[in-house]
Coordinates of C-alpha atoms and ligand atoms in Angstrom, one line a residue:
M1 CA -11.2 1.8 22.5
K2 CA -13.3 2.8 19.5
I3 CA -11.6 4.9 16.9
L4 CA -13.2 6.6 13.9
A5 CA -10.5 6.8 11.2
I6 CA -10.5 8.9 8.1
E7 CA -8.2 8.4 5.0
T8 CA -8.1 10.8 2.0
S9 CA -4.4 10.8 1.0
C10 CA -4.9 10.0 -2.6
D11 CA -8.0 9.0 -4.6
E12 CA -10.0 6.9 -2.1
T13 CA -12.3 8.7 0.4
A14 CA -12.4 6.3 3.3
A15 CA -13.8 6.1 6.8
A16 CA -13.8 3.2 9.3
V17 CA -14.5 2.4 12.9
V18 CA -12.0 0.1 14.5
E19 CA -12.1 -1.3 18.1
D20 CA -8.8 -1.9 20.0
G21 CA -6.7 -1.7 16.8
R22 CA -7.9 -5.1 15.5
Q23 CA -11.7 -5.3 15.3
L24 CA -13.3 -3.9 12.1
L25 CA -16.7 -2.5 13.1
S26 CA -17.1 -0.8 9.7
N27 CA -14.9 0.0 6.7
V28 CA -16.2 2.3 3.9
V29 CA -14.2 3.1 0.8
A30 CA -15.5 5.4 -1.9
T31 CA -13.2 5.0 -4.9
Q32 CA -12.6 7.7 -7.5
I33 CA -11.2 5.2 -10.1
E34 CA -13.9 5.9 -12.7
I35 CA -13.4 9.7 -12.4
H36 CA -9.6 9.5 -12.9
R37 CA -9.7 6.9 -15.6
R38 CA -10.1 9.4 -18.4
F39 CA -6.9 11.2 -17.2
G40 CA -5.0 7.9 -17.0
G41 CA -3.9 8.7 -13.5
V42 CA -4.9 10.6 -10.3
F43 CA -5.7 14.3 -11.1
P44 CA -5.0 16.0 -7.8
E45 CA -7.4 19.0 -8.2
V46 CA -10.2 16.6 -9.2
A47 CA -9.3 14.3 -6.3
S48 CA -9.6 16.9 -3.6
R49 CA -12.9 18.2 -4.9
Q50 CA -14.3 14.7 -5.0
H51 CA -13.2 14.1 -1.4
V52 CA -15.2 17.2 -0.4
L53 CA -18.3 15.7 -2.0
A54 CA -17.8 12.2 -0.6
I55 CA -16.4 12.7 2.9
D56 CA -19.6 13.5 4.8
P57 CA -21.7 10.5 3.4
V58 CA -18.7 8.2 3.8
V59 CA -18.2 9.1 7.5
R60 CA -21.9 8.9 8.2
Q61 CA -22.0 5.4 6.6
A62 CA -19.0 4.2 8.6
L63 CA -20.6 5.4 11.9
A64 CA -24.0 3.8 10.9
Q65 CA -22.5 0.5 9.9
A66 CA -20.6 0.3 13.2
G67 CA -23.8 1.1 15.1
V68 CA -22.3 4.3 16.5
A69 CA -25.3 6.6 17.1
S70 CA -23.2 9.7 17.9
P71 CA -19.5 10.5 17.6
R72 CA -19.6 11.1 21.3
A73 CA -19.7 7.3 21.7
L74 CA -16.2 7.1 20.2
D75 CA -12.9 7.4 22.0
A76 CA -10.9 9.2 19.4
V77 CA -10.8 10.4 15.8
A78 CA -7.7 9.4 13.7
V79 CA -6.8 10.8 10.3
T80 CA -4.0 10.4 7.7
Q81 CA -1.7 13.3 8.0
G82 CA 0.7 12.3 5.2
P83 CA 2.3 11.3 3.0
G84 CA 0.0 12.1 0.1
L85 CA -1.5 14.8 -2.0
A86 CA -1.8 18.1 0.0
G87 CA -5.3 19.0 -1.2
S88 CA -6.6 15.5 -0.6
L89 CA -5.1 15.2 2.8
L90 CA -6.6 18.6 3.8
V91 CA -10.1 17.4 3.3
G92 CA -9.7 14.4 5.6
V93 CA -7.8 16.4 8.2
N94 CA -10.4 19.2 8.3
A95 CA -13.3 16.8 8.5
A96 CA -11.5 14.9 11.4
K97 CA -10.9 18.2 13.2
G98 CA -14.6 19.2 12.9
L99 CA -15.7 15.9 14.3
A100 CA -13.2 15.7 17.1
F101 CA -13.9 19.3 18.1
T102 CA -17.7 19.0 18.2
A103 CA -17.6 15.6 20.0
G104 CA -14.8 16.6 22.4
L105 CA -12.6 13.8 21.3
P106 CA -8.8 13.5 20.9
L107 CA -7.5 13.9 17.4
L108 CA -4.7 11.5 16.3
G109 CA -2.6 12.1 13.2
V110 CA -1.4 9.0 11.4
N111 CA 1.3 8.3 8.9
H112 CA -0.2 6.6 5.8
L113 CA 2.7 4.2 5.5
E114 CA 2.3 3.1 9.1
G115 CA -1.4 2.5 8.3
H116 CA -0.4 0.1 5.5
I117 CA 1.9 -1.7 7.9
Y118 CA -0.9 -2.1 10.5
S119 CA -3.3 -3.4 8.0
N120 CA -1.7 -6.7 8.9
W121 CA -2.9 -6.4 12.5
L122 CA -6.6 -6.2 11.6
R123 CA -8.7 -9.2 12.4
T124 CA -10.3 -10.4 9.2
G125 CA -10.3 -14.2 9.3
A126 CA -7.3 -14.2 7.1
G127 CA -4.5 -12.1 8.5
F128 CA -2.0 -11.5 11.2
G129 CA -4.6 -10.1 13.6
D130 CA -6.2 -13.5 13.8
S131 CA -3.1 -15.4 14.8
A132 CA -2.0 -16.0 18.3
R133 CA 1.3 -14.4 17.4
A134 CA -0.3 -11.0 17.1
A135 CA -0.6 -10.7 20.8
A136 CA 2.7 -12.4 21.6
E137 CA 5.7 -10.4 22.6
D138 CA 8.2 -12.3 20.4
I139 CA 7.0 -11.1 17.0
F140 CA 9.9 -8.6 16.7
P141 CA 12.0 -8.1 14.7
T142 CA 9.3 -8.1 12.1
L143 CA 10.4 -7.4 8.5
V144 CA 8.1 -5.2 6.5
L145 CA 7.9 -4.6 2.8
I146 CA 5.7 -1.6 1.8
V147 CA 4.8 -1.8 -1.9
S148 CA 2.4 0.9 -3.0
G149 CA 1.9 3.4 -5.8
G150 CA 4.3 5.9 -4.1
H151 CA 6.6 3.7 -2.0
T152 CA 8.7 0.6 -2.1
E153 CA 10.6 0.1 1.2
I154 CA 12.0 -2.6 3.3
L155 CA 11.9 -1.8 7.0
C156 CA 12.9 -3.7 10.1
M157 CA 10.3 -3.2 12.8
T158 CA 11.9 -3.7 16.2
G159 CA 8.8 -2.9 18.2
H160 CA 5.5 -1.1 17.8
G161 CA 6.2 2.2 16.0
R162 CA 9.9 1.5 15.8
Y163 CA 11.2 1.2 12.3
E164 CA 14.7 0.9 10.8
R165 CA 14.9 1.4 7.1
M166 CA 16.9 -1.3 5.4
G167 CA 16.4 -0.4 1.8
G168 CA 14.0 0.8 -0.9
T169 CA 13.6 1.9 -4.4
L170 CA 16.2 4.2 -5.9
D171 CA 13.8 5.5 -8.5
D172 CA 10.2 4.4 -9.3
A173 CA 7.9 2.7 -6.8
A174 CA 6.8 -0.8 -7.8
G175 CA 3.1 0.4 -8.2
E176 CA 4.3 3.3 -10.3
A177 CA 6.1 0.8 -12.6
F178 CA 2.9 -1.3 -12.9
D179 CA 0.9 1.9 -13.8
K180 CA 3.5 3.1 -16.3
V181 CA 3.9 -0.3 -18.0
A182 CA 0.1 -0.7 -18.2
R183 CA -0.1 2.6 -20.0
L184 CA 2.7 1.6 -22.4
L185 CA 0.8 -1.6 -23.2
E186 CA -2.5 0.3 -23.3
L187 CA -4.1 -2.0 -20.8
G188 CA -6.0 0.7 -19.0
Y189 CA -6.2 2.2 -15.5
P190 CA -5.4 1.5 -12.7
G191 CA -2.3 -0.3 -14.0
G192 CA -1.7 -3.0 -11.3
P193 CA -5.0 -4.9 -11.7
A194 CA -4.9 -4.4 -15.5
I195 CA -1.4 -6.0 -15.7
E196 CA -2.4 -8.8 -13.4
Q197 CA -5.4 -9.6 -15.5
A198 CA -3.5 -9.5 -18.8
A199 CA -0.6 -11.6 -17.2
A200 CA -3.1 -14.3 -16.2
Q201 CA -3.3 -15.1 -19.9
G202 CA 0.3 -14.6 -20.7
D203 CA 3.6 -16.5 -20.8
A204 CA 6.0 -15.1 -18.1
Q205 CA 8.9 -16.9 -19.7
R206 CA 8.6 -15.4 -23.2
F207 CA 10.5 -12.2 -22.6
A208 CA 13.7 -11.9 -20.4
L209 CA 13.4 -8.6 -18.6
P210 CA 16.0 -7.2 -16.2
R211 CA 16.2 -7.8 -12.4
A212 CA 18.1 -4.7 -11.3
L213 CA 20.6 -4.5 -8.5
R214 CA 20.5 -8.2 -8.0
H215 CA 24.3 -8.6 -7.5
D216 CA 25.0 -5.1 -6.2
A217 CA 26.6 -5.5 -2.7
A218 CA 26.1 -1.8 -2.0
H219 CA 22.4 -2.1 -2.7
R220 CA 21.5 -5.5 -1.3
F221 CA 18.1 -4.4 -0.1
D222 CA 17.4 -1.7 -2.7
F223 CA 15.3 -1.8 -5.8
S224 CA 15.3 0.0 -9.2
F225 CA 12.4 -0.2 -11.5
S226 CA 13.1 2.5 -14.1
G227 CA 15.4 0.2 -16.1
L228 CA 12.7 -2.4 -16.2
K229 CA 10.2 0.1 -17.5
T230 CA 12.6 1.3 -20.2
A231 CA 13.3 -2.4 -21.2
V232 CA 9.5 -2.8 -21.7
L233 CA 9.4 0.4 -23.7
N234 CA 12.3 -0.8 -25.9
L235 CA 10.6 -4.1 -26.3
T236 CA 7.4 -2.6 -27.5
R237 CA 9.3 -0.3 -29.9
R238 CA 11.2 -3.3 -31.3
L239 CA 8.0 -5.3 -31.8
A240 CA 6.3 -2.4 -33.4
A241 CA 9.3 -1.8 -35.8
E242 CA 9.3 -5.5 -36.8
D243 CA 5.6 -5.3 -37.4
G244 CA 5.9 -2.6 -39.9
A245 CA 2.7 -0.9 -40.9
A246 CA 0.3 -3.5 -39.4
G247 CA 1.0 -2.4 -35.8
H248 CA -0.6 -5.4 -34.1
A249 CA 2.5 -6.9 -32.7
V250 CA 2.5 -5.1 -29.4
A251 CA -1.2 -5.7 -28.7
A252 CA -0.7 -9.4 -29.6
A253 CA 2.2 -9.7 -27.2
A254 CA 0.7 -7.6 -24.4
N255 CA -0.3 -10.5 -22.2
D256 CA 3.1 -12.1 -22.5
I257 CA 4.9 -8.8 -21.8
A258 CA 2.6 -8.1 -18.8
A259 CA 3.3 -11.6 -17.4
S260 CA 7.1 -11.3 -18.0
F261 CA 7.1 -7.8 -16.4
Q262 CA 5.0 -9.0 -13.4
A263 CA 7.4 -11.9 -12.8
A264 CA 10.4 -9.6 -12.9
V265 CA 8.9 -7.4 -10.3
A266 CA 7.8 -10.2 -8.0
D267 CA 11.2 -11.9 -8.4
V268 CA 13.2 -9.0 -7.1
L269 CA 10.8 -8.0 -4.4
V270 CA 10.7 -11.5 -3.0
E271 CA 14.4 -12.2 -3.4
K272 CA 15.5 -9.0 -1.6
L273 CA 12.9 -9.3 1.1
A274 CA 14.1 -12.9 1.8
L275 CA 17.7 -11.6 2.0
A276 CA 16.7 -8.8 4.4
A277 CA 14.6 -11.2 6.5
Q278 CA 17.6 -13.5 6.9
A279 CA 20.0 -10.6 7.6
A280 CA 17.6 -9.1 10.3
D281 CA 16.9 -12.6 11.7
A282 CA 13.2 -11.7 11.4
R283 CA 10.6 -13.6 13.4
Q284 CA 8.0 -12.8 10.8
V285 CA 7.5 -10.9 7.6
C286 CA 4.7 -8.6 6.6
I287 CA 3.9 -7.3 3.1
C288 CA 1.5 -4.4 2.6
G289 CA 0.4 -1.6 0.2
G290 CA -1.5 -1.7 -3.1
V291 CA 0.9 -4.0 -4.9
S292 CA 0.6 -6.6 -2.2
A293 CA -2.8 -7.4 -3.8
N294 CA -0.9 -8.9 -6.7
S295 CA -1.4 -12.7 -6.8
A296 CA 2.0 -13.4 -8.5
L297 CA 3.7 -11.6 -5.7
R298 CA 1.6 -13.2 -3.0
L299 CA 2.3 -16.7 -4.4
A300 CA 6.0 -16.1 -4.9
A301 CA 6.4 -14.7 -1.4
Q302 CA 4.5 -17.5 0.2
A303 CA 6.6 -20.1 -1.6
R304 CA 9.9 -18.5 -0.6
F305 CA 9.0 -17.9 3.0
D306 CA 7.6 -21.4 3.4
E307 CA 10.9 -22.6 2.2
L308 CA 12.7 -20.4 4.8
G309 CA 10.3 -21.3 7.5
I310 CA 9.5 -17.7 8.3
P311 CA 5.8 -16.8 8.9
L312 CA 4.5 -14.4 6.2
M313 CA 1.6 -12.0 6.6
I314 CA -0.2 -10.3 3.7
P315 CA -3.5 -8.5 4.3
P316 CA -6.7 -9.8 2.5
L317 CA -7.2 -8.0 -0.8
F318 CA -9.6 -5.3 0.5
L319 CA -7.0 -4.1 3.0
C320 CA -4.1 -4.0 0.5
T321 CA -5.2 -0.8 -1.2
D322 CA -6.0 2.4 0.6
N323 CA -8.6 2.2 3.3
A324 CA -9.3 3.8 6.7
A325 CA -9.4 0.7 8.8
M326 CA -5.6 0.5 8.6
I327 CA -5.4 4.1 9.8
G328 CA -7.5 3.2 12.9
A329 CA -5.3 0.2 13.6
A330 CA -2.1 2.3 13.4
A331 CA -3.6 5.0 15.6
Y332 CA -4.5 2.5 18.3
F333 CA -1.1 0.9 18.5
G334 CA 0.5 4.4 18.3
A335 CA -1.7 5.6 21.2
Q336 CA -0.9 2.4 23.2
A337 CA 2.8 3.1 22.8
G338 CA 2.3 6.6 23.9
R339 CA 3.2 8.0 20.5
A340 CA -0.2 9.7 19.7
R341 CA 0.4 13.0 18.1
G342 CA -1.4 15.3 20.4
D343 CA -1.4 18.3 18.2
G344 CA -5.2 18.6 18.4
L345 CA -6.7 21.3 16.3
A346 CA -3.2 22.5 15.3
L347 CA -2.7 19.2 13.4
D348 CA -1.5 19.9 9.8
V349 CA -1.0 17.9 6.7
I350 CA 2.5 16.8 5.9
P351 CA 2.5 15.7 2.2
S352 CA 6.1 14.3 2.4
L353 CA 5.9 12.7 5.8
S354 CA 8.3 9.8 6.2
L355 CA 8.4 7.0 8.8
E356 CA 11.6 7.9 10.7
Ligands
KG4_401 O1 -1.5 1.5 -1.5 P1 -2.2 2.1 -2.6 O2 -3.7 1.8 -2.8 O3 -2.0 3.6 -2.8 C1 -0.8 4.2 -2.4 O4 -0.6 4.5 -1.2 O5 0.0 4.4 -3.4 O6 -1.4 1.5 -3.9 C2 -1.8 1.8 -5.2 C3 -0.9 1.1 -6.2 C4 -1.1 1.4 -7.6 O7 0.1 1.7 -8.2 C5 -1.8 0.2 -8.2 O8 -1.5 0.0 -9.6 C6 -1.1 -0.9 -7.4 O9 -1.1 -0.3 -6.1 N1 -1.9 -2.1 -7.4 C7 -1.5 -3.3 -7.9 C8 -2.6 -4.2 -7.8 N2 -3.6 -3.5 -7.2 C9 -3.2 -2.3 -7.0 N3 -0.3 -3.6 -8.4 C10 -0.2 -4.9 -8.9 N4 -1.2 -5.8 -8.8 C11 -2.4 -5.5 -8.3 N5 -3.3 -6.4 -8.2
ZN402 ZN1 -1.5 3.7 0.2

């Protein structure tokens, strides 16, 4: 089953052709990072206009790279329906409708978060899709941590498309915290990669930053990152005050602050994920979403789950951030489980779509 997938929920215009939910035939991502850099974040109006310009060439490229001469050679068109920015989602959904209608193909709406989860099922030479376990029946319960710019959630996956939420952030998403702290430290945009780069030259032990909700029995699997962000803000203010007129102290300490912040985030994510995996008696653990590209998080998680003897899956870097291949994978497994949203041309965007 060959699916053309389209993803435009935020600031990446992406299209991919995926076969049987695992095989990447093409995966094209046109990023708008340079365009949004001057705003220090995603500017929604600009994003949707840019999607309008990029969607047609991106889809054509995805079809050409996959060797698909005509959309009629496909079996379905899948598109991200939400969550995301309404104006951005609309561009992808309308393009998908046009393609599906003219080629007489079924149109499948996909939840962006489910896409991130299924990024772990794609065969890339490095991920879950490559292991024998992927095809086996005994992979559930699978514990999932979604860490992106808008979401930080721990879910217990009891079967394909079946999710039980165990916990999540009470305030900021982890990616949001990376972006805000990068702005505070004037490290640039996007914040995650900027923090990671600065942290590579910093001392993670220099500043003791808070690990929230660590001993809170009512929030064993929940996170809070707003206090951490405030702690970094207070730290920069204190350093600036001590510095007096010179004003170099924050810049001079930026690498150490970035490293200490990154360690604090990785610590709580891994600690709570490990607790949840044990509580759910998980057969395996998957981490996904933009922040899963972070090497400190990847290393800390690998070390912890090796210790626990629980297999851990994290997608290769190019599938951690937004892409359409993951949407094609999720659409396939959804259709296999008979959960395809058959709304056809009535399919609408749902900016606040959740997983349950
Ligand atoms: O999944 P994603 O591409 O988009 C959403 O669905 O939100 O995630 C984007 C988020 C941003 O907050 C970005 O700063 C963060 O992922 N991110 C990272 C890294 N790469 C991207 N955070 C930490 N370290 C990274 N290397
Ligand atoms: Zn995403």
